[in-house]
Amino acid sequence: MHAPRTSAVEDLAALLSGDPVLRMDMTRAIDQARDAGYVLGYSSIDELMVNIDYVMTYAPPFSETSLIHCPLNAVLDWPMCMPSGYALFRDPALNQRLKRVLNCWCGFLSGPHSREHLNTSAPNGWFSPEADEKIGMSQFVCDTDKPYWGFSSWNDFFTRRFREGVRPVDQPDNDKIIVSACEAAPYNIQTDVKLTDTFWIKAQPYSLLDMFSASQREVAQRFVGGSIYQSFLSAFNYHRWHAPISGVIKKAYALDGTYYSDADSEGRDAGGLNDSQGYITAVAARAVIVIESDDPAIGQVGCLFVGMADVSSCMIEALPGQRVAKGDEIGFFQYGGSTCCLVFEPGVISSFVPQPPFDHSPPVKVNTHIATAR
């Protein structure tokens, strides 16, 4: 007999059982995935709720090859890219309940019982030799002589900090040198971006008003005709955000949105949301920070930090009116993979350092030169 569900999972189950359209779409998405030959580990909504409830006390193990370190993404991976799943996972009511579920799991990950795999034992240990090849723990603040290397929880490990001097800021006194806000692999560069665009089509063009939200039209309007640099953070990367320029924080706000909504133009994506990163900038839960540069020729730079799948929290630290120096920490993601956009006003960027094609590009180190302003 399965133990009683957590209240957040009970509420999710109640929504699905009480809303006939959501129940129909979820049932059909499960059936479509099974009919297509995918092994889900469940065959009904009730069985799905049992799986989700299990995740609420699940400590992610290290894995190079599977999504087990992003377990909810793994559970929902195929239903969310089935014909009935696309609209289902865009539904606001469903996403509000998913947010509660993710926050519940985040609470467990912030406690001491989440440290099960913070050890050197292969293959699951995050300090094992295999994991260390991906992470490089010697770069981070930790104490190998302490239990769990001094981390108080999984989230404490996930939001680990670099040791002093490991990621120096490129040309800190040169305002024309713009640096990477995250430890992230280049994903896309687009110029002459529009206020509104059909972000859901195959090319996934950026739609500024949707990215910044309709309530922030004046902010979005500023960047029309400008350029966007987008980069991808895997679950293995450092997940704190740093200021790409020096200046004053003009805006800092969080936006509710989706967690498992795929772009149907991309088809079935075995990597969860990896193929939908342009699309999710307009629909997913995200944080927006706008910085006014010390250099008037640069104007403002928009920084969007987008949670992907198992990321339950985009935590903003820098507040409006605060002055930040290039390289200062301004926030962090609490768990999972994620994506980041830097948005520039028209005519500001003379060149980007990373250049396409970006397939399988290694991460660009945080605080290193990614663009030069005119």
Tab-separated table of C-alpha atoms in Angstrom:
chain	number	residue	atom	x	y	z
A	1	MET	CA	0.000	0.000	0.000
A	2	HIS	CA	1.349	3.398	-0.970
A	3	ALA	CA	1.690	5.920	1.868
A	4	PRO	CA	-0.734	8.882	1.863
A	5	ARG	CA	0.090	11.432	-0.819
A	6	THR	CA	1.570	14.781	0.035
A	7	SER	CA	-1.020	17.554	-0.028
A	8	ALA	CA	0.442	19.107	-3.184
A	9	VAL	CA	0.087	15.800	-5.064
A	10	GLU	CA	-3.419	15.322	-3.642
A	11	ASP	CA	-4.363	18.752	-4.993
A	12	LEU	CA	-2.937	17.887	-8.410
A	13	ALA	CA	-4.890	14.617	-8.430
A	14	ALA	CA	-8.066	16.442	-7.383
A	15	LEU	CA	-7.692	18.929	-10.253
A	16	LEU	CA	-7.236	16.166	-12.821
A	17	SER	CA	-10.147	14.104	-11.507
A	18	GLY	CA	-12.445	17.126	-11.155
A	19	ASP	CA	-11.805	18.805	-14.510
A	20	PRO	CA	-13.174	16.660	-17.364
A	21	VAL	CA	-11.088	18.333	-20.074
A	22	LEU	CA	-7.809	17.991	-18.163
A	23	ARG	CA	-8.669	14.406	-17.222
A	24	MET	CA	-9.422	13.589	-20.848
A	25	ASP	CA	-6.213	15.215	-22.144
A	26	MET	CA	-3.973	13.564	-19.521
A	27	THR	CA	-5.552	10.144	-20.084
A	28	ARG	CA	-5.197	10.492	-23.841
A	29	ALA	CA	-1.585	11.742	-23.577
A	30	ILE	CA	-0.691	8.686	-21.462
A	31	ASP	CA	-2.453	6.342	-23.887
A	32	GLN	CA	-0.837	7.988	-26.922
A	33	ALA	CA	2.641	7.627	-25.433
A	34	ARG	CA	2.029	3.961	-24.576
A	35	ASP	CA	0.544	3.277	-28.016
A	36	ALA	CA	3.664	4.815	-29.567
A	37	GLY	CA	5.739	2.229	-27.726
A	38	TYR	CA	7.198	4.352	-24.919
A	39	VAL	CA	7.669	2.732	-21.513
A	40	LEU	CA	6.223	5.102	-18.912
A	41	GLY	CA	6.066	3.070	-15.723
A	42	TYR	CA	2.378	3.936	-15.342
A	43	SER	CA	-0.788	3.412	-17.360
A	44	SER	CA	-3.302	5.729	-15.684
A	45	ILE	CA	-3.591	9.071	-13.883
A	46	ASP	CA	-3.775	7.285	-10.512
A	47	GLU	CA	-0.547	5.415	-11.208
A	48	LEU	CA	1.067	8.651	-12.422
A	49	MET	CA	0.149	10.319	-9.108
A	50	VAL	CA	1.843	7.457	-7.227
A	51	ASN	CA	5.023	8.068	-9.239
A	52	ILE	CA	4.914	11.826	-8.646
A	53	ASP	CA	4.295	11.289	-4.926
A	54	TYR	CA	7.379	9.051	-4.773
A	55	VAL	CA	9.485	11.860	-6.262
A	56	MET	CA	8.571	14.176	-3.361
A	57	THR	CA	11.225	12.426	-1.227
A	58	TYR	CA	13.584	11.509	-4.054
A	59	ALA	CA	17.244	12.541	-3.836
A	60	PRO	CA	18.657	12.775	-7.383
A	61	PRO	CA	21.588	10.452	-8.077
A	62	PHE	CA	24.336	11.308	-10.512
A	63	SER	CA	23.794	9.944	-14.030
A	64	GLU	CA	25.520	10.854	-17.266
A	65	THR	CA	23.085	9.199	-19.622
A	66	SER	CA	19.528	9.346	-18.279
A	67	LEU	CA	17.045	11.841	-16.911
A	68	ILE	CA	17.009	10.231	-13.450
A	69	HIS	CA	18.632	13.365	-12.070
A	70	CYS	CA	15.531	15.231	-13.373
A	71	PRO	CA	12.917	12.696	-12.250
A	72	LEU	CA	9.689	14.609	-12.890
A	73	ASN	CA	10.919	15.440	-16.368
A	74	ALA	CA	11.605	11.724	-16.857
A	75	VAL	CA	8.114	10.762	-15.614
A	76	LEU	CA	6.345	13.262	-17.903
A	77	ASP	CA	8.785	13.206	-20.821
A	78	TRP	CA	6.643	11.390	-23.389
A	79	PRO	CA	3.065	12.438	-22.476
A	80	MET	CA	4.097	16.097	-22.716
A	81	CYS	CA	5.044	15.721	-26.402
A	82	MET	CA	2.029	13.687	-27.459
A	83	PRO	CA	-0.834	15.335	-29.454
A	84	SER	CA	-3.034	15.594	-26.335
A	85	GLY	CA	-0.123	16.714	-24.175
A	86	TYR	CA	0.747	19.988	-25.891
A	87	ALA	CA	-2.359	21.918	-24.816
A	88	LEU	CA	-2.555	20.053	-21.496
A	89	PHE	CA	0.814	21.245	-20.261
A	90	ARG	CA	0.046	24.852	-21.259
A	91	ASP	CA	-3.060	24.945	-19.026
A	92	PRO	CA	-2.659	27.622	-16.294
A	93	ALA	CA	-4.551	25.670	-13.624
A	94	LEU	CA	-2.443	22.566	-14.197
A	95	ASN	CA	0.760	24.621	-14.035
A	96	GLN	CA	-0.274	26.228	-10.765
A	97	ARG	CA	-0.696	22.762	-9.232
A	98	LEU	CA	2.590	21.615	-10.773
A	99	LYS	CA	4.270	24.650	-9.222
A	100	ARG	CA	3.031	23.539	-5.783
A	101	VAL	CA	4.303	20.011	-6.429
A	102	LEU	CA	7.717	21.334	-7.495
A	103	ASN	CA	7.888	23.641	-4.472
A	104	CYS	CA	7.053	20.693	-2.225
A	105	TRP	CA	9.903	18.684	-3.717
A	106	CYS	CA	12.162	21.735	-3.479
A	107	GLY	CA	11.422	21.790	0.267
A	108	PHE	CA	12.684	18.219	0.567
A	109	LEU	CA	15.769	19.081	-1.509
A	110	SER	CA	16.517	21.931	0.901
A	111	GLY	CA	16.593	19.559	3.891
A	112	PRO	CA	19.267	17.179	5.239
A	113	HIS	CA	17.580	13.969	4.040
A	114	SER	CA	18.205	15.013	0.415
A	115	ARG	CA	21.969	14.364	0.753
A	116	GLU	CA	21.784	10.610	0.084
A	117	HIS	CA	24.005	10.764	-3.008
A	118	LEU	CA	26.394	13.496	-1.860
A	119	ASN	CA	29.254	10.997	-1.608
A	120	THR	CA	32.122	9.506	-3.593
A	121	SER	CA	30.464	6.132	-4.310
A	122	ALA	CA	30.060	5.239	-7.990
A	123	PRO	CA	27.855	5.234	-9.957
A	124	ASN	CA	25.355	7.451	-8.089
A	125	GLY	CA	27.595	9.692	-6.000
A	126	TRP	CA	27.936	13.317	-7.055
A	127	PHE	CA	31.539	13.330	-5.765
A	128	SER	CA	32.507	10.106	-7.588
A	129	PRO	CA	35.306	10.246	-10.184
A	130	GLU	CA	32.736	9.973	-13.006
A	131	ALA	CA	30.747	12.901	-11.658
A	132	ASP	CA	33.862	14.919	-10.959
A	133	GLU	CA	34.816	14.748	-14.640
A	134	LYS	CA	31.559	16.599	-15.369
A	135	ILE	CA	31.588	18.978	-12.410
A	136	GLY	CA	35.150	19.564	-11.231
A	137	MET	CA	34.466	19.938	-7.516
A	138	SER	CA	37.948	21.312	-6.796
A	139	GLN	CA	36.724	24.605	-8.321
A	140	PHE	CA	33.965	24.958	-5.727
A	141	VAL	CA	33.758	25.896	-2.062
A	142	CYS	CA	33.533	22.591	-0.174
A	143	ASP	CA	35.352	20.618	2.526
A	144	THR	CA	36.205	17.024	1.618
A	145	ASP	CA	36.946	16.225	5.274
A	146	LYS	CA	33.363	16.914	6.360
A	147	PRO	CA	30.323	14.657	5.891
A	148	TYR	CA	28.616	15.457	2.583
A	149	TRP	CA	31.640	17.706	1.926
A	150	GLY	CA	30.045	20.366	4.097
A	151	PHE	CA	26.784	20.768	2.152
A	152	SER	CA	23.656	21.062	4.292
A	153	SER	CA	21.251	19.803	1.588
A	154	TRP	CA	20.946	18.861	-2.074
A	155	ASN	CA	20.011	22.454	-2.954
A	156	ASP	CA	23.022	23.716	-1.014
A	157	PHE	CA	25.185	21.499	-3.233
A	158	PHE	CA	23.307	22.469	-6.387
A	159	THR	CA	23.786	26.210	-5.741
A	160	ARG	CA	27.454	25.716	-4.805
A	161	ARG	CA	29.795	28.660	-5.265
A	162	PHE	CA	33.087	28.889	-7.098
A	163	ARG	CA	36.197	29.420	-5.023
A	164	GLU	CA	37.593	32.936	-4.995
A	165	GLY	CA	39.410	33.730	-8.239
A	166	VAL	CA	38.195	30.698	-10.207
A	167	ARG	CA	35.968	32.790	-12.502
A	168	PRO	CA	37.590	36.245	-12.830
A	169	VAL	CA	35.606	38.946	-14.637
A	170	ASP	CA	36.951	39.778	-18.088
A	171	GLN	CA	38.023	43.444	-18.299
A	172	PRO	CA	35.954	44.578	-15.295
A	173	ASP	CA	36.593	48.285	-15.999
A	174	ASN	CA	35.762	48.164	-19.711
A	175	ASP	CA	32.019	48.752	-20.163
A	176	LYS	CA	32.197	47.704	-23.832
A	177	ILE	CA	33.059	44.119	-22.858
A	178	ILE	CA	29.874	42.210	-21.957
A	179	VAL	CA	30.315	38.955	-20.076
A	180	SER	CA	28.370	35.716	-19.725
A	181	ALA	CA	25.727	35.872	-16.985
A	182	CYS	CA	25.815	32.085	-16.489
A	183	GLU	CA	28.088	29.074	-16.883
A	184	ALA	CA	26.249	28.036	-20.026
A	185	ALA	CA	26.663	26.662	-23.546
A	186	PRO	CA	25.715	29.015	-26.423
A	187	TYR	CA	22.335	28.042	-27.842
A	188	ASN	CA	21.262	30.795	-30.241
A	189	ILE	CA	21.893	34.344	-31.415
A	190	GLN	CA	19.146	36.330	-33.124
A	191	THR	CA	19.187	39.904	-34.397
A	192	ASP	CA	16.424	42.339	-35.341
A	193	VAL	CA	14.012	40.769	-32.864
A	194	LYS	CA	10.323	41.734	-32.964
A	195	LEU	CA	7.882	42.963	-30.355
A	196	THR	CA	5.566	40.041	-31.080
A	197	ASP	CA	6.350	36.993	-33.174
A	198	THR	CA	5.145	33.462	-33.806
A	199	PHE	CA	7.407	31.909	-31.176
A	200	TRP	CA	5.612	28.555	-31.446
A	201	ILE	CA	6.756	27.757	-35.017
A	202	LYS	CA	9.748	25.615	-35.960
A	203	ALA	CA	12.304	28.418	-35.965
A	204	GLN	CA	11.069	29.615	-32.521
A	205	PRO	CA	11.702	33.337	-33.144
A	206	TYR	CA	11.816	35.498	-30.037
A	207	SER	CA	8.693	37.474	-29.125
A	208	LEU	CA	9.742	40.306	-26.815
A	209	LEU	CA	6.322	41.246	-25.460
A	210	ASP	CA	5.669	37.630	-24.503
A	211	MET	CA	9.124	37.239	-22.985
A	212	PHE	CA	8.885	40.317	-20.753
A	213	SER	CA	5.047	40.024	-20.317
A	214	ALA	CA	2.238	42.250	-21.601
A	215	SER	CA	2.341	44.337	-18.407
A	216	GLN	CA	5.916	45.381	-19.282
A	217	ARG	CA	5.293	46.662	-22.825
A	218	GLU	CA	7.514	49.727	-22.345
A	219	VAL	CA	10.429	47.488	-21.358
A	220	ALA	CA	9.864	45.121	-24.293
A	221	GLN	CA	9.517	48.023	-26.745
A	222	ARG	CA	13.012	49.230	-25.852
A	223	PHE	CA	14.562	46.071	-27.324
A	224	VAL	CA	12.641	45.934	-30.641
A	225	GLY	CA	15.172	45.558	-33.469
A	226	GLY	CA	17.859	44.515	-31.020
A	227	SER	CA	19.657	41.215	-30.481
A	228	ILE	CA	19.405	38.213	-28.173
A	229	TYR	CA	22.074	35.804	-26.967
A	230	GLN	CA	20.648	32.585	-25.466
A	231	SER	CA	22.602	29.920	-23.599
A	232	PHE	CA	21.794	26.572	-21.978
A	233	LEU	CA	22.673	25.322	-18.486
A	234	SER	CA	22.683	21.568	-17.942
A	235	ALA	CA	21.954	20.036	-14.550
A	236	PHE	CA	25.726	19.672	-14.055
A	237	ASN	CA	26.538	23.381	-14.467
A	238	TYR	CA	27.004	26.110	-11.889
A	239	HIS	CA	23.566	27.702	-11.484
A	240	ARG	CA	24.133	31.182	-10.089
A	241	TRP	CA	23.556	34.283	-12.213
A	242	HIS	CA	25.968	37.216	-12.508
A	243	ALA	CA	25.603	40.713	-13.917
A	244	PRO	CA	26.786	40.848	-17.568
A	245	ILE	CA	27.413	44.611	-17.278
A	246	SER	CA	27.905	47.247	-14.594
A	247	GLY	CA	24.928	49.450	-13.853
A	248	VAL	CA	21.708	49.916	-11.904
A	249	ILE	CA	18.894	47.377	-11.626
A	250	LYS	CA	15.809	48.939	-13.248
A	251	LYS	CA	13.440	45.960	-13.090
A	252	ALA	CA	13.458	42.620	-11.267
A	253	TYR	CA	10.385	40.402	-11.301
A	254	ALA	CA	9.259	36.780	-11.528
A	255	LEU	CA	6.688	35.475	-14.016
A	256	ASP	CA	4.553	32.388	-13.553
A	257	GLY	CA	4.317	30.076	-16.527
A	258	THR	CA	4.633	26.524	-17.740
A	259	TYR	CA	6.990	23.796	-16.497
A	260	TYR	CA	6.617	20.941	-19.006
A	261	SER	CA	5.270	22.609	-22.154
A	262	ASP	CA	7.039	21.488	-25.335
A	263	ALA	CA	6.848	23.307	-28.665
A	264	ASP	CA	4.779	20.986	-30.842
A	265	SER	CA	6.668	22.290	-33.897
A	266	GLU	CA	9.709	20.364	-32.626
A	267	GLY	CA	8.078	16.932	-32.468
A	268	ARG	CA	9.080	14.331	-29.915
A	269	ASP	CA	12.085	15.396	-27.839
A	270	ALA	CA	13.891	12.673	-25.895
A	271	GLY	CA	15.771	15.390	-24.026
A	272	GLY	CA	12.720	16.885	-22.361
A	273	LEU	CA	12.604	20.582	-23.241
A	274	ASN	CA	16.040	20.870	-24.857
A	275	ASP	CA	14.644	21.426	-28.362
A	276	SER	CA	12.092	24.021	-27.183
A	277	GLN	CA	14.382	26.598	-25.594
A	278	GLY	CA	13.373	29.517	-27.810
A	279	TYR	CA	9.689	28.764	-27.281
A	280	ILE	CA	9.881	28.500	-23.485
A	281	THR	CA	11.318	32.035	-23.166
A	282	ALA	CA	7.760	33.215	-23.873
A	283	VAL	CA	5.754	30.700	-21.816
A	284	ALA	CA	7.785	29.097	-19.007
A	285	ALA	CA	8.231	30.218	-15.398
A	286	ARG	CA	11.072	32.727	-15.431
A	287	ALA	CA	12.786	35.670	-13.769
A	288	VAL	CA	13.476	38.982	-15.510
A	289	ILE	CA	16.187	41.430	-14.461
A	290	VAL	CA	16.801	44.625	-16.461
A	291	ILE	CA	20.071	46.493	-15.878
A	292	GLU	CA	20.759	50.069	-17.034
A	293	SER	CA	24.397	50.234	-18.082
A	294	ASP	CA	26.881	52.761	-16.756
A	295	ASP	CA	27.645	53.317	-20.446
A	296	PRO	CA	24.765	55.355	-21.992
A	297	ALA	CA	25.589	53.914	-25.429
A	298	ILE	CA	24.629	50.434	-24.178
A	299	GLY	CA	21.394	51.543	-22.538
A	300	GLN	CA	19.551	48.705	-20.835
A	301	VAL	CA	20.232	44.974	-20.974
A	302	GLY	CA	17.454	42.486	-20.297
A	303	CYS	CA	18.398	39.274	-18.509
A	304	LEU	CA	15.875	36.406	-18.624
A	305	PHE	CA	16.494	33.329	-16.518
A	306	VAL	CA	14.096	30.549	-17.529
A	307	GLY	CA	13.418	27.443	-15.473
A	308	MET	CA	13.254	24.231	-17.506
A	309	ALA	CA	11.231	21.265	-16.233
A	310	ASP	CA	12.409	20.302	-12.728
A	311	VAL	CA	13.492	23.830	-11.805
A	312	SER	CA	11.009	24.968	-9.204
A	313	SER	CA	12.507	28.328	-8.291
A	314	CYS	CA	14.147	31.258	-10.058
A	315	MET	CA	15.529	33.207	-7.105
A	316	ILE	CA	16.163	36.932	-7.662
A	317	GLU	CA	18.726	38.567	-5.359
A	318	ALA	CA	19.321	41.957	-7.007
A	319	LEU	CA	16.512	44.470	-6.454
A	320	PRO	CA	15.428	47.621	-8.366
A	321	GLY	CA	17.613	50.611	-7.548
A	322	GLN	CA	20.593	48.474	-6.556
A	323	ARG	CA	23.908	49.143	-8.258
A	324	VAL	CA	25.816	46.098	-9.487
A	325	ALA	CA	29.314	45.751	-10.845
A	326	LYS	CA	29.971	43.448	-13.797
A	327	GLY	CA	30.283	39.936	-12.393
A	328	ASP	CA	28.270	40.535	-9.208
A	329	GLU	CA	25.842	37.766	-8.288
A	330	ILE	CA	22.207	38.689	-9.040
A	331	GLY	CA	20.297	35.419	-8.442
A	332	PHE	CA	20.230	31.651	-8.924
A	333	PHE	CA	18.263	28.604	-10.060
A	334	GLN	CA	17.368	26.035	-7.413
A	335	TYR	CA	17.294	22.823	-9.438
A	336	GLY	CA	17.527	21.231	-12.868
A	337	GLY	CA	18.477	22.395	-16.340
A	338	SER	CA	17.739	25.956	-17.405
A	339	THR	CA	18.223	28.540	-20.118
A	340	CYS	CA	19.270	32.202	-20.079
A	341	CYS	CA	18.762	35.098	-22.533
A	342	LEU	CA	20.594	38.409	-22.677
A	343	VAL	CA	18.592	40.990	-24.628
A	344	PHE	CA	20.254	44.064	-26.133
A	345	GLU	CA	18.884	47.302	-27.601
A	346	PRO	CA	19.215	47.879	-31.375
A	347	GLY	CA	22.641	48.923	-32.622
A	348	VAL	CA	24.397	48.173	-29.346
A	349	ILE	CA	26.347	44.983	-30.146
A	350	SER	CA	29.132	45.119	-32.696
A	351	SER	CA	30.028	41.426	-32.396
A	352	PHE	CA	29.408	38.257	-30.387
A	353	VAL	CA	32.345	36.072	-29.393
A	354	PRO	CA	30.495	32.719	-29.684
A	355	GLN	CA	29.501	32.035	-33.279
A	356	PRO	CA	27.176	29.400	-34.765
A	357	PRO	CA	26.835	26.535	-35.340
A	358	PHE	CA	26.309	25.820	-31.648
A	359	ASP	CA	25.651	22.070	-31.718
A	360	HIS	CA	27.335	20.446	-28.718
A	361	SER	CA	29.227	23.631	-27.835
A	362	PRO	CA	30.971	23.465	-24.454
A	363	PRO	CA	29.793	25.819	-21.701
A	364	VAL	CA	31.114	29.368	-21.780
A	365	LYS	CA	32.531	30.219	-18.377
A	366	VAL	CA	30.561	32.715	-16.310
A	367	ASN	CA	32.085	36.241	-16.309
A	368	THR	CA	33.938	35.667	-19.613
A	369	HIS	CA	33.646	37.919	-22.666
A	370	ILE	CA	30.662	37.014	-24.900
A	371	ALA	CA	29.917	40.296	-26.743
A	372	THR	CA	31.468	43.660	-27.568
A	373	ALA	CA	29.420	46.850	-27.584
A	374	ARG	CA	29.951	49.540	-30.205
